[in-house]
Coordinates of C-alpha atoms in Angstrom, one line a residue:
M1 CA -190.5 -65.4 -147.4
P2 CA -190.3 -68.2 -150.0
L3 CA -188.3 -67.6 -153.2
G4 CA -190.2 -67.3 -156.4
A5 CA -189.4 -69.3 -159.6
R6 CA -187.4 -66.3 -161.0
Q7 CA -185.3 -65.9 -157.9
I8 CA -184.5 -69.7 -157.9
A9 CA -183.6 -69.6 -161.6
Y10 CA -181.4 -66.6 -161.0
F11 CA -179.5 -68.1 -158.0
S12 CA -179.2 -71.4 -159.9
A13 CA -177.6 -69.6 -162.8
A14 CA -175.4 -67.6 -160.5
Y15 CA -174.2 -70.8 -158.9
R16 CA -173.4 -72.4 -162.2
Y17 CA -171.5 -69.3 -163.3
E18 CA -169.4 -69.1 -160.2
N19 CA -168.7 -72.9 -160.5
A20 CA -167.6 -72.4 -164.1
L21 CA -165.2 -69.7 -163.0
L22 CA -163.8 -71.7 -160.2
C23 CA -163.2 -74.7 -162.5
R24 CA -161.1 -72.4 -164.8
L25 CA -158.6 -71.4 -162.0
P26 CA -155.1 -72.8 -162.3
G27 CA -155.0 -76.2 -160.5
A28 CA -158.8 -76.4 -160.2
V29 CA -160.2 -79.9 -160.5
Q30 CA -162.9 -80.3 -163.1
N31 CA -166.1 -82.0 -162.1
P32 CA -165.9 -85.4 -163.8
H33 CA -169.6 -85.1 -164.7
D34 CA -168.8 -81.9 -166.7
A35 CA -166.1 -83.6 -168.8
E36 CA -168.1 -83.1 -172.0
H37 CA -168.5 -79.4 -171.3
T38 CA -165.6 -77.4 -172.7
M39 CA -167.0 -73.9 -172.8
D40 CA -164.5 -71.1 -172.6
H41 CA -165.1 -68.0 -170.5
L42 CA -163.8 -64.9 -172.1
H43 CA -163.2 -61.3 -170.9
P44 CA -165.2 -58.9 -173.1
K45 CA -162.0 -57.6 -174.8
N46 CA -160.8 -61.1 -175.6
A47 CA -164.2 -62.0 -177.1
F48 CA -164.0 -58.9 -179.3
E49 CA -160.5 -59.7 -180.4
I50 CA -161.6 -63.3 -181.4
I51 CA -164.5 -61.9 -183.4
Q52 CA -162.2 -59.4 -185.2
E53 CA -159.7 -62.2 -186.0
S54 CA -162.2 -64.8 -187.0
P55 CA -165.2 -63.2 -188.7
N56 CA -166.9 -66.6 -189.0
T57 CA -167.4 -66.5 -185.2
L58 CA -171.1 -66.0 -184.4
L59 CA -171.8 -63.6 -181.5
I60 CA -175.2 -64.4 -180.0
D61 CA -176.8 -62.1 -177.5
C62 CA -179.2 -64.4 -175.6
R63 CA -181.0 -61.7 -173.6
T64 CA -184.7 -60.9 -174.3
S65 CA -185.4 -58.9 -177.4
V66 CA -186.5 -56.0 -175.2
E67 CA -183.1 -55.9 -173.5
F68 CA -181.3 -56.4 -176.9
F69 CA -183.0 -53.4 -178.6
Y70 CA -183.6 -51.0 -175.7
V71 CA -180.6 -51.5 -173.5
G72 CA -178.3 -52.0 -176.4
H73 CA -176.2 -54.8 -177.8
P74 CA -172.8 -55.5 -179.3
T75 CA -172.5 -54.4 -182.9
D76 CA -173.2 -57.3 -185.2
A77 CA -174.6 -59.5 -182.5
I78 CA -177.6 -61.7 -183.3
N79 CA -180.4 -61.9 -180.8
I80 CA -181.7 -65.4 -179.9
E81 CA -183.5 -65.4 -176.6
W82 CA -182.6 -67.9 -174.0
N83 CA -185.5 -66.8 -171.8
T84 CA -188.7 -65.5 -173.3
A85 CA -191.0 -62.8 -172.0
P86 CA -193.3 -62.4 -170.2
D87 CA -192.6 -65.2 -167.8
F88 CA -188.9 -65.6 -168.5
E89 CA -189.3 -69.2 -169.4
V90 CA -186.4 -71.0 -171.1
N91 CA -186.8 -71.0 -174.9
P92 CA -187.4 -74.7 -175.8
H93 CA -186.2 -74.0 -179.4
F94 CA -183.0 -72.2 -178.4
A95 CA -180.5 -74.8 -179.8
D96 CA -182.5 -75.2 -183.0
E97 CA -182.6 -71.5 -183.5
V98 CA -178.8 -71.3 -183.0
L99 CA -178.2 -74.1 -185.4
R100 CA -180.4 -72.4 -188.0
M101 CA -178.2 -69.3 -187.7
A102 CA -174.8 -71.1 -187.3
G103 CA -175.4 -73.6 -190.1
R104 CA -173.4 -76.3 -188.3
K105 CA -172.5 -77.3 -184.7
D106 CA -168.8 -76.8 -185.0
R107 CA -169.0 -73.1 -185.9
P108 CA -167.4 -70.9 -183.2
I109 CA -170.1 -69.3 -181.1
I110 CA -169.7 -66.6 -178.4
L111 CA -172.6 -66.0 -176.1
I112 CA -173.3 -62.8 -174.2
C113 CA -176.1 -61.8 -171.9
R114 CA -176.5 -59.0 -169.3
S115 CA -173.9 -60.1 -166.8
G116 CA -172.5 -63.4 -168.0
K117 CA -174.8 -65.8 -166.1
R118 CA -177.6 -66.6 -168.5
S119 CA -175.1 -67.2 -171.2
V120 CA -173.5 -70.0 -169.2
D121 CA -176.8 -71.9 -169.0
A122 CA -177.4 -71.2 -172.8
G123 CA -173.9 -72.5 -173.5
L124 CA -174.4 -75.6 -171.5
E125 CA -177.6 -76.3 -173.4
L126 CA -175.8 -75.9 -176.7
E127 CA -173.1 -78.3 -175.6
K128 CA -175.8 -80.7 -174.6
H129 CA -177.1 -80.5 -178.2
G130 CA -173.6 -81.3 -179.6
F131 CA -172.2 -77.8 -180.3
T132 CA -168.4 -78.1 -179.9
N133 CA -167.0 -74.5 -180.0
V134 CA -169.0 -72.5 -177.5
S135 CA -167.7 -69.5 -175.4
N136 CA -169.3 -67.3 -172.8
V137 CA -168.5 -63.5 -172.3
L138 CA -167.7 -62.9 -168.6
E139 CA -169.3 -59.8 -167.3
G140 CA -171.8 -59.8 -170.1
F141 CA -173.0 -56.6 -171.8
E142 CA -173.7 -54.6 -168.6
G143 CA -171.6 -56.2 -165.8
E144 CA -172.6 -56.8 -162.2
L145 CA -174.6 -54.4 -160.0
D146 CA -172.6 -51.8 -158.1
T147 CA -173.3 -50.7 -154.5
D148 CA -176.1 -48.4 -155.8
H149 CA -177.7 -51.3 -157.7
H150 CA -176.7 -49.9 -161.1
R151 CA -175.2 -51.9 -163.9
G152 CA -172.5 -50.7 -166.4
N153 CA -170.1 -49.3 -163.8
L154 CA -168.2 -52.5 -162.8
G155 CA -167.6 -54.2 -166.1
G156 CA -169.2 -55.5 -169.2
W157 CA -168.9 -55.1 -173.0
R158 CA -170.1 -51.5 -172.8
K159 CA -167.9 -50.5 -169.9
H160 CA -164.8 -51.7 -171.7
G161 CA -165.6 -49.4 -174.6
L162 CA -166.3 -52.1 -177.2
P163 CA -168.6 -51.3 -180.1
W164 CA -172.3 -51.4 -179.4
R165 CA -175.6 -49.9 -180.6
Q166 CA -179.0 -49.1 -179.3
V167 CA -182.2 -48.9 -181.2

């Protein structure tokens, strides 16, 4: 059975996420084509500590607004969708919307999504548009699927007991 566009997009994002992690291992060789990309990948607790120590840091939740409001989101996060409903298309105005909220391209930005994969793509897009201080939250808000295909049991912002809210 051929893969649909959503599955291809998901597997592509998962590949970039895994590659980003591998490049962060001690002794790993960076891809020379990725030299301009300097995105940091943070454990949820490290991301929270950075936000507490540097209130100027902008925490952007790049999930859909439905996920943001109904699943929940980190306290004080701003929602700017990377993919938009109903077709999950990439938001062509994402970088412009982030700049509008950030005010400048060197402001520290931490991106979070459901599991830490979409936010990698969103971060790469921001770097492509000249943003210079972009980080990604590993594990995202809900973490990976467990053996029962449930999220929130293996990791993520919520699992680590960090502040969040739900509307």
